[in-house]
Tab-separated table of N, CA, C and O in Angstrom:
chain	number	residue	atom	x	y	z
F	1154	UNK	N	42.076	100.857	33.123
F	1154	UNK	CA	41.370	99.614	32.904
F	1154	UNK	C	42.321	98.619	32.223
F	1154	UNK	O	43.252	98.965	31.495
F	1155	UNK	N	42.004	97.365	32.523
F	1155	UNK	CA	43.433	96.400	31.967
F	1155	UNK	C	42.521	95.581	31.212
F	1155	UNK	O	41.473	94.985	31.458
F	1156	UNK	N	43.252	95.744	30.231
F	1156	UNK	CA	42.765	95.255	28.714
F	1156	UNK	C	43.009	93.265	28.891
F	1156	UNK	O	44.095	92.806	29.247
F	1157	UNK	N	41.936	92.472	28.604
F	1157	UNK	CA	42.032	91.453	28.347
F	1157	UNK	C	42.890	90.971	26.926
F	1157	UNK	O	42.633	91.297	25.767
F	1158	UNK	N	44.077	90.019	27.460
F	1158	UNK	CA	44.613	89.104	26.314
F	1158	UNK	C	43.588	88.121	25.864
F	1158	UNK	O	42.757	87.546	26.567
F	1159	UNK	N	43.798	88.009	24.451
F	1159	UNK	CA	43.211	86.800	23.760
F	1159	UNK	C	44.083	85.598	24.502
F	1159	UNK	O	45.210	85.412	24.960
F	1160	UNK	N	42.583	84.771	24.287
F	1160	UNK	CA	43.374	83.250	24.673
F	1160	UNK	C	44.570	82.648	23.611
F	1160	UNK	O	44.800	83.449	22.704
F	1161	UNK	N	45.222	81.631	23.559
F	1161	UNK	CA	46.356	81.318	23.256
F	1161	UNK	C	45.708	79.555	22.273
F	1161	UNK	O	45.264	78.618	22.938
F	1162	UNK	N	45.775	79.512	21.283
F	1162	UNK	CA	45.553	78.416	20.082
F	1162	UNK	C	46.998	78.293	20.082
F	1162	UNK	O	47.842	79.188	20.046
F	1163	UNK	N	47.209	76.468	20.149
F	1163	UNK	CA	48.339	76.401	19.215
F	1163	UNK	C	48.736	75.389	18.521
F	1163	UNK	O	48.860	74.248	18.965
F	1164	UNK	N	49.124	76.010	16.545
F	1164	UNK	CA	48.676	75.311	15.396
F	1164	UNK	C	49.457	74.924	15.253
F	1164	UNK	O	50.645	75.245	15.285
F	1165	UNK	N	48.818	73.988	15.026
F	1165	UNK	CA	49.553	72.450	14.673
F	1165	UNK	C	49.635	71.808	12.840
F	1165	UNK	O	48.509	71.730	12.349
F	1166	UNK	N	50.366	71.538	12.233
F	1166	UNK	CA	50.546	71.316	11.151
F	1166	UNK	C	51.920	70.674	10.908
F	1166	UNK	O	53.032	71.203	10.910
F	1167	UNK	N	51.420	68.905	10.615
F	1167	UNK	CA	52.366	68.132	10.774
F	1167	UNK	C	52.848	68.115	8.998
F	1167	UNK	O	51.953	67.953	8.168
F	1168	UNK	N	54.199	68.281	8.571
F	1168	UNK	CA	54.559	69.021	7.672
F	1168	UNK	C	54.869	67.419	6.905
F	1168	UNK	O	55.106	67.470	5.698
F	1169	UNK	N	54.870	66.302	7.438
F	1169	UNK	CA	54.688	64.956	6.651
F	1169	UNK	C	54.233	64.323	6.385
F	1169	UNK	O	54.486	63.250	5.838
F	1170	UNK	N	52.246	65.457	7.125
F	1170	UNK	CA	51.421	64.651	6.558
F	1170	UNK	C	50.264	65.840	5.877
F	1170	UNK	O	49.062	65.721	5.642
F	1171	UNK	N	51.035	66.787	5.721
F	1171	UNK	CA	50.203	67.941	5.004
F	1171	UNK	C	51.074	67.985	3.396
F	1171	UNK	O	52.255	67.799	3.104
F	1172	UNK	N	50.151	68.240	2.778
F	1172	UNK	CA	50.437	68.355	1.054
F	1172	UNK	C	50.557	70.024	0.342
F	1172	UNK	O	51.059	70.353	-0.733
F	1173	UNK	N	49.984	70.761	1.253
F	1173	UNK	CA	50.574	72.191	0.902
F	1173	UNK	C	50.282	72.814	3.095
F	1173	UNK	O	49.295	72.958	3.816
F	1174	UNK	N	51.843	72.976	3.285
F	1174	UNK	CA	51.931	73.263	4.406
F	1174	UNK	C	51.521	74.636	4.863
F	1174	UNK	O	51.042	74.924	5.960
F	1175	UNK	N	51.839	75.617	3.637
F	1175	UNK	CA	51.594	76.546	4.017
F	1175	UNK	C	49.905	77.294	3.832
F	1175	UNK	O	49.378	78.343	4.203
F	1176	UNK	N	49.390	75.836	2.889
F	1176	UNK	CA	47.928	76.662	2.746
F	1176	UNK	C	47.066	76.202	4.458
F	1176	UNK	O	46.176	76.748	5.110
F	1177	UNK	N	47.725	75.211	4.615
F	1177	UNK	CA	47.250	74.552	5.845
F	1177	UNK	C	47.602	76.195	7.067
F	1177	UNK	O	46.658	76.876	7.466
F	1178	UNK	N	48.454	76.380	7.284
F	1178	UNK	CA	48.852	77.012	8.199
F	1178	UNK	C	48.156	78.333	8.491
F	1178	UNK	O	48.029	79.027	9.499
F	1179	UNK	N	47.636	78.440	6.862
F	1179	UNK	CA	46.688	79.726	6.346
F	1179	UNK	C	45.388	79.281	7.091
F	1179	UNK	O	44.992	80.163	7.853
F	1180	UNK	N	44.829	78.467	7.082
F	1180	UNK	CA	43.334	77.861	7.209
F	1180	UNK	C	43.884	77.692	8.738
F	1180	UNK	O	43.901	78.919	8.835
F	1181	UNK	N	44.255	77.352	9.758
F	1181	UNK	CA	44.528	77.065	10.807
F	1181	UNK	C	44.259	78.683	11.485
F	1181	UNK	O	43.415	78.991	12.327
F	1182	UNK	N	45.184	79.492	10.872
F	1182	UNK	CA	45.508	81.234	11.441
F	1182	UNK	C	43.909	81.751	11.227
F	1182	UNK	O	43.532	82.685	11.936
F	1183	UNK	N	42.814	81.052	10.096
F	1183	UNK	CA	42.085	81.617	9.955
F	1183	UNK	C	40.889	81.274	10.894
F	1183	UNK	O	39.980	82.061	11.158
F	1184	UNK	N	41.025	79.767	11.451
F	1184	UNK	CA	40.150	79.778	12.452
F	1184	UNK	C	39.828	79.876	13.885
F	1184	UNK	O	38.850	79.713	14.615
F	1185	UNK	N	41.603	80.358	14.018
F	1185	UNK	CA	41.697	80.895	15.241
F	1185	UNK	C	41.184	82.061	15.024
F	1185	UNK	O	40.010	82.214	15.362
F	1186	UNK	N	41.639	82.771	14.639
F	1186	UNK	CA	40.924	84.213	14.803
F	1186	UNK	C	39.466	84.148	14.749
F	1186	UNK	O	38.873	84.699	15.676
F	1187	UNK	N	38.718	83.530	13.758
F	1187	UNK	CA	37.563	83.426	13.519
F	1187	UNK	C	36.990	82.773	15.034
F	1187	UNK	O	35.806	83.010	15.273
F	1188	UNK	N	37.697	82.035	15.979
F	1188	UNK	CA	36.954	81.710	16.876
F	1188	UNK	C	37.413	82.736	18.516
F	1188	UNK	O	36.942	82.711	19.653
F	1189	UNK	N	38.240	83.335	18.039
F	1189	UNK	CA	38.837	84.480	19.130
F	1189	UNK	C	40.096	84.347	19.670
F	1189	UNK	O	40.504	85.204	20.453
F	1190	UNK	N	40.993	83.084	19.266
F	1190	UNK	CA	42.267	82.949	19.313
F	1190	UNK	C	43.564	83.595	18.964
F	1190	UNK	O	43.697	83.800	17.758
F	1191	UNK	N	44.414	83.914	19.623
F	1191	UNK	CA	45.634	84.102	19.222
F	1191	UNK	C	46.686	83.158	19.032
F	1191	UNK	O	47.156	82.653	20.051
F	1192	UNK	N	47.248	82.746	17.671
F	1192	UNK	CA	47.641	81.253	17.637
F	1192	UNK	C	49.578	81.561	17.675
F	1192	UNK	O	50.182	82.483	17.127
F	1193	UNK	N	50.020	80.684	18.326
F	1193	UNK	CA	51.227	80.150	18.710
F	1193	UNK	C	51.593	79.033	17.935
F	1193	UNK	O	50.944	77.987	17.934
F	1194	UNK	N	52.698	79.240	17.223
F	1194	UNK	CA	53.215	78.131	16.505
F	1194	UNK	C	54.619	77.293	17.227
F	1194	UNK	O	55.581	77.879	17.722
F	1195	UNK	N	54.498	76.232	17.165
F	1195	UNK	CA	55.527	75.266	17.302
F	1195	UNK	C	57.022	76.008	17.302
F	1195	UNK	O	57.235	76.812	16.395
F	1196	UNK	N	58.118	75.748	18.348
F	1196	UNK	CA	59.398	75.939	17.654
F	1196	UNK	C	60.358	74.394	16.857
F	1196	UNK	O	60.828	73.318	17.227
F	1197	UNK	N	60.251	75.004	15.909
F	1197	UNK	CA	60.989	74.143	14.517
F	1197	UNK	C	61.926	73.088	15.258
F	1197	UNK	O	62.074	71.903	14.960
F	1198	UNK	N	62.414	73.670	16.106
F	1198	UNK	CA	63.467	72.969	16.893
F	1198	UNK	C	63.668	72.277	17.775
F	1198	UNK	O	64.738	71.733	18.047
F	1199	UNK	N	61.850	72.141	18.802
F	1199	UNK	CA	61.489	71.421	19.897
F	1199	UNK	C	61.832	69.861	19.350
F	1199	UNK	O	61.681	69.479	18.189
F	1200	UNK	N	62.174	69.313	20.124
F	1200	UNK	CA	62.258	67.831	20.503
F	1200	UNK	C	60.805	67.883	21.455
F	1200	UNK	O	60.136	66.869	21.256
F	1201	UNK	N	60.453	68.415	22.004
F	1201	UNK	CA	58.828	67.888	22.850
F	1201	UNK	C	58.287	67.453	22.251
F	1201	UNK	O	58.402	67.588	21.032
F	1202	UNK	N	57.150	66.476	23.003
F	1202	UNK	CA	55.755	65.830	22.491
F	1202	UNK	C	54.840	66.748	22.311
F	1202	UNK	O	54.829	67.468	23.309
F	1203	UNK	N	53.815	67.191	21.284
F	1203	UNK	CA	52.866	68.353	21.443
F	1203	UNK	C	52.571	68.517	22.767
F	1203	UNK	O	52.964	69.421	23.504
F	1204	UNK	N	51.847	67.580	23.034
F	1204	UNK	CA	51.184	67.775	24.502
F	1204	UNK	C	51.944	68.976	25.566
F	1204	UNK	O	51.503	69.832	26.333
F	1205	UNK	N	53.288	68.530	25.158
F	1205	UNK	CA	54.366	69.318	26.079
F	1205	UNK	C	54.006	70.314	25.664
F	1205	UNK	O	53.181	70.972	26.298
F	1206	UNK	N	54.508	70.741	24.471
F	1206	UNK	CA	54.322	71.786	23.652
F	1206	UNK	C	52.967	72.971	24.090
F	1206	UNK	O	52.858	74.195	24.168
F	1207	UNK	N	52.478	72.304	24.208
F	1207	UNK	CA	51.048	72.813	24.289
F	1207	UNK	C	50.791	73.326	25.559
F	1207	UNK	O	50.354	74.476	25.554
F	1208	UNK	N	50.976	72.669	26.905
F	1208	UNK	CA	50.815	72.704	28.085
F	1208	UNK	C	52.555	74.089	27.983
F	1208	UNK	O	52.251	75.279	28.071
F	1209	UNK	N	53.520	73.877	27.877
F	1209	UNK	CA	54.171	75.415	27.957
F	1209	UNK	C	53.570	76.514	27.392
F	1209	UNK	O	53.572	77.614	27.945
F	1210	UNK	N	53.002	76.272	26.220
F	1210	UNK	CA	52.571	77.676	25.307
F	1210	UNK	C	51.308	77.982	26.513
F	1210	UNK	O	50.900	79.127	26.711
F	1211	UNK	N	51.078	77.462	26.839
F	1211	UNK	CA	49.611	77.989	27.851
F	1211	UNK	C	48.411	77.852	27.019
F	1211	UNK	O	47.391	78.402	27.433
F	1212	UNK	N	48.370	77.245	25.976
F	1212	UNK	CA	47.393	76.937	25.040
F	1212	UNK	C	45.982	76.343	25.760
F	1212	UNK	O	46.071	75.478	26.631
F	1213	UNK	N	45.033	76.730	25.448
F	1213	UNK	CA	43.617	76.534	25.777
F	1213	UNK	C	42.794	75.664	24.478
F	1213	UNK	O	41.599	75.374	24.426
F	1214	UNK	N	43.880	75.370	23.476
F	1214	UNK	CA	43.127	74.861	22.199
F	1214	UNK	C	44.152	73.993	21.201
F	1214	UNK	O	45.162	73.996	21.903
F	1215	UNK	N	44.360	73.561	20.497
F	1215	UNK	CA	44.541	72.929	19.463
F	1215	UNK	C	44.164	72.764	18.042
F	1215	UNK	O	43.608	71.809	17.501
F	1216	UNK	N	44.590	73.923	17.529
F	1216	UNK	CA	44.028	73.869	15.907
F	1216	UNK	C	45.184	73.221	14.750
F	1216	UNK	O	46.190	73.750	14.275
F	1217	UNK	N	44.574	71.836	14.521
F	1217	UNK	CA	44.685	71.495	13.198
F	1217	UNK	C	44.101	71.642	11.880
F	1217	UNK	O	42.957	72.049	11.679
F	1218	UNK	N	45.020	71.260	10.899
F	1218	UNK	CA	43.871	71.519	9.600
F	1218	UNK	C	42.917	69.700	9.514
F	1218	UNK	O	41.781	69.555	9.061
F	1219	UNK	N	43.642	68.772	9.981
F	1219	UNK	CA	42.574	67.674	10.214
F	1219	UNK	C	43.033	67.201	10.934
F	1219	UNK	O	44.043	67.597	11.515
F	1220	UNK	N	42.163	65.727	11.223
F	1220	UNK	CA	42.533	64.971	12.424
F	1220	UNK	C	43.938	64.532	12.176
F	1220	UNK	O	44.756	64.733	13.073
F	1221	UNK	N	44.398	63.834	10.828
F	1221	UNK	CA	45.177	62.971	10.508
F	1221	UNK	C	46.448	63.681	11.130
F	1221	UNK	O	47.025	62.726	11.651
F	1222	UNK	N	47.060	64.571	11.328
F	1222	UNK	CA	47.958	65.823	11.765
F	1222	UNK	C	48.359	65.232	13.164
F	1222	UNK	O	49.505	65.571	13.457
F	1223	UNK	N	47.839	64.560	13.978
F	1223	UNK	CA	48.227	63.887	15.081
F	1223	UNK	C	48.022	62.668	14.985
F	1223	UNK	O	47.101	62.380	14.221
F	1224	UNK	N	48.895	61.248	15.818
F	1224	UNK	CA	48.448	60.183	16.085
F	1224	UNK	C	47.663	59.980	16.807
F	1224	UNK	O	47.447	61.028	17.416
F	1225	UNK	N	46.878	58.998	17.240
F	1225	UNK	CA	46.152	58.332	18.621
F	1225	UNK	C	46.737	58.542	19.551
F	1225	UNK	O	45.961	59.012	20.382
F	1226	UNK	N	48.055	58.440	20.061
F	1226	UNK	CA	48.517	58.538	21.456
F	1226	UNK	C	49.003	59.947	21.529
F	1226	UNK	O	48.888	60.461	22.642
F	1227	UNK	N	49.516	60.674	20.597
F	1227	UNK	CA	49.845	61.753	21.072
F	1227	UNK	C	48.376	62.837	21.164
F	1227	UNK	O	48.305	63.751	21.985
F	1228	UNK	N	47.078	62.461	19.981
F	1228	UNK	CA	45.900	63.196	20.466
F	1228	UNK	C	45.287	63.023	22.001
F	1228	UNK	O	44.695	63.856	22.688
F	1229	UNK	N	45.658	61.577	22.309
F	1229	UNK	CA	44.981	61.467	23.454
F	1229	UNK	C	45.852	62.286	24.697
F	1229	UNK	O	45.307	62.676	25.731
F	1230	UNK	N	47.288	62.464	24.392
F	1230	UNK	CA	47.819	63.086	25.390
F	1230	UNK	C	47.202	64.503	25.475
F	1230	UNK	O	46.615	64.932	26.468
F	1231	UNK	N	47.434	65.291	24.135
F	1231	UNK	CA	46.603	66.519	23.833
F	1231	UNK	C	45.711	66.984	24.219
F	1231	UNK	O	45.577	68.141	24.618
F	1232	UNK	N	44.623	65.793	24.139
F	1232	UNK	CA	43.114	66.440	24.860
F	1232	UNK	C	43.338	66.458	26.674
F	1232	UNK	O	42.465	66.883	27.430
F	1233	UNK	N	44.587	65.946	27.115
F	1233	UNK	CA	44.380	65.522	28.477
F	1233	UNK	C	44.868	67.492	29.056
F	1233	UNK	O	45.060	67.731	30.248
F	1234	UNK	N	44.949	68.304	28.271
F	1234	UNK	CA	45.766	69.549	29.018
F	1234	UNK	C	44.675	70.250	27.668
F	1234	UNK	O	43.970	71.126	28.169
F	1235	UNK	N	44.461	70.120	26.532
F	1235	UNK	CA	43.306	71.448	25.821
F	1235	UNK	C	42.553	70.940	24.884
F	1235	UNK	O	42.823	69.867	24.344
F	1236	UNK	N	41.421	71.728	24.559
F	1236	UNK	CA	40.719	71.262	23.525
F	1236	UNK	C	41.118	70.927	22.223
F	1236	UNK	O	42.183	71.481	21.949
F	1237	UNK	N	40.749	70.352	21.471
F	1237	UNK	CA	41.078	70.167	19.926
F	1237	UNK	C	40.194	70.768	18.812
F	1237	UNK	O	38.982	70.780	19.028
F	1238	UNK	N	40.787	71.412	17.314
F	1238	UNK	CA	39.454	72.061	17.158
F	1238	UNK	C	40.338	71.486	15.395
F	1238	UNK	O	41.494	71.813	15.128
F	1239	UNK	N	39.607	70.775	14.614
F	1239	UNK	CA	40.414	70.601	13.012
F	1239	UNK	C	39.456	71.472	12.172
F	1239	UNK	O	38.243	71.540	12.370
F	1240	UNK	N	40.187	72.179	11.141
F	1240	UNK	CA	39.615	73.120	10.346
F	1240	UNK	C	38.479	71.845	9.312
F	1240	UNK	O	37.250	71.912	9.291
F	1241	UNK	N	39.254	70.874	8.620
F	1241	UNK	CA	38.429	70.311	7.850
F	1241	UNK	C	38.751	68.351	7.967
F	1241	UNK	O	39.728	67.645	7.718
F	1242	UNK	N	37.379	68.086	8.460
F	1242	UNK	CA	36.095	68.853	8.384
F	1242	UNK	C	35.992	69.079	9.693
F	1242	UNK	O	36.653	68.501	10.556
F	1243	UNK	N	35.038	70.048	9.904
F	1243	UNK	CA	35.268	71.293	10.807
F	1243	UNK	C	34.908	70.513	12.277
F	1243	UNK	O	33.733	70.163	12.398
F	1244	UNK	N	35.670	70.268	13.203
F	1244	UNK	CA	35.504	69.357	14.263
F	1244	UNK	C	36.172	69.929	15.730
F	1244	UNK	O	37.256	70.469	15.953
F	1245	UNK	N	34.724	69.468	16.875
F	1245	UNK	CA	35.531	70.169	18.206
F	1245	UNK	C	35.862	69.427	19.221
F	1245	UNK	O	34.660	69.451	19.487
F	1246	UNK	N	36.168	68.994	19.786
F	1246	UNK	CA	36.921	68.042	20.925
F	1246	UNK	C	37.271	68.372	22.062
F	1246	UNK	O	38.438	68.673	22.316
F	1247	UNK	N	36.316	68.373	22.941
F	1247	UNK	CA	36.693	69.020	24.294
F	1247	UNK	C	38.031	68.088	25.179
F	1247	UNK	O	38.255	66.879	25.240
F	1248	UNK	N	38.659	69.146	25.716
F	1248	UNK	CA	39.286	68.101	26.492
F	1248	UNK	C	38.966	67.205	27.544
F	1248	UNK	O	37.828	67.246	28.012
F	1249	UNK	N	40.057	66.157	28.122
F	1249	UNK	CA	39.641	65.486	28.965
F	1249	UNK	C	39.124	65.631	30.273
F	1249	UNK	O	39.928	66.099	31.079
F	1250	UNK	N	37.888	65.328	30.744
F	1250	UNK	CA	37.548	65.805	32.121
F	1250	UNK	C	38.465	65.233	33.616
F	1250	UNK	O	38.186	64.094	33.992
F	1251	UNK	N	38.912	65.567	33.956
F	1251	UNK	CA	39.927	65.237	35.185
F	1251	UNK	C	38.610	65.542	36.410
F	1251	UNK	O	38.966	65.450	37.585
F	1252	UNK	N	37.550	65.795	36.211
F	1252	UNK	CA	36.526	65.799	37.308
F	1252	UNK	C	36.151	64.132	37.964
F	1252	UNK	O	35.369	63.424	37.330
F	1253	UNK	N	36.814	63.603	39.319
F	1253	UNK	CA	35.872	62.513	39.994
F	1253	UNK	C	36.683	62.018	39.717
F	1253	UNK	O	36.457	60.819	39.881
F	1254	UNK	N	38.112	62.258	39.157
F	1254	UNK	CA	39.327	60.802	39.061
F	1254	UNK	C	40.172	61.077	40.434
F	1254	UNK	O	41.166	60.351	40.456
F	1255	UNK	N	40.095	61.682	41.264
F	1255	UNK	CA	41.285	61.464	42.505
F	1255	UNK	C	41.839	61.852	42.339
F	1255	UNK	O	42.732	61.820	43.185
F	1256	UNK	N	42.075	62.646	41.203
F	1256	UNK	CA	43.735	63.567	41.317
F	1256	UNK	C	43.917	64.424	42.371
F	1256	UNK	O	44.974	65.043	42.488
């Protein structure tokens, strides 16, 4: 029998606009799991836009510790490939529907 992988979260924690990075990163790990995720972190070293980021990891989600952690244009790229989910306050964001646009 072939064992199902957990889906793929991946946490996000913008380190210039978080004030303790690592408690953030704690609260992020904790609500992936808590929601059935296996979370994927950033490499330190990417030059990509999340979005990129996100769409390679195979990510199905987006956990921040808040909104502020992304801008406007790069959230909106975000939601266009996975959901968004911020630990506080506790918020879910489906992604964008690509249903009835012509693609």
């Amino acid at each position: 029998m072939r064992q199902q992988r957990e889906p793929i979260a991946f946490g996000w924690v913008d380190d210039e606009v978080s004030t303790a990075p690592d408690r953030d990163r704690a609260q992020v790990s904790r609500l992936a799991r808590r929601l059935g995720y296996r979370v994927m972190w950033p490499d330190v070293r990417s030059v990509l836009p999340v979005a990129d980021q996100v769409r390679n990891a195979a990510a199905e989600v987006v956990i921040m510790p808040e909104p502020g952690h992304l801008g406007p244009l790069e959230l909106n790229r975000v939601m266009g490939v996975a959901d968004v989910e911020t630990v506080l306050p506790r918020l879910s964001f489906a992604r964008w529907s690509t249903a009835g646009t012509g693609r």
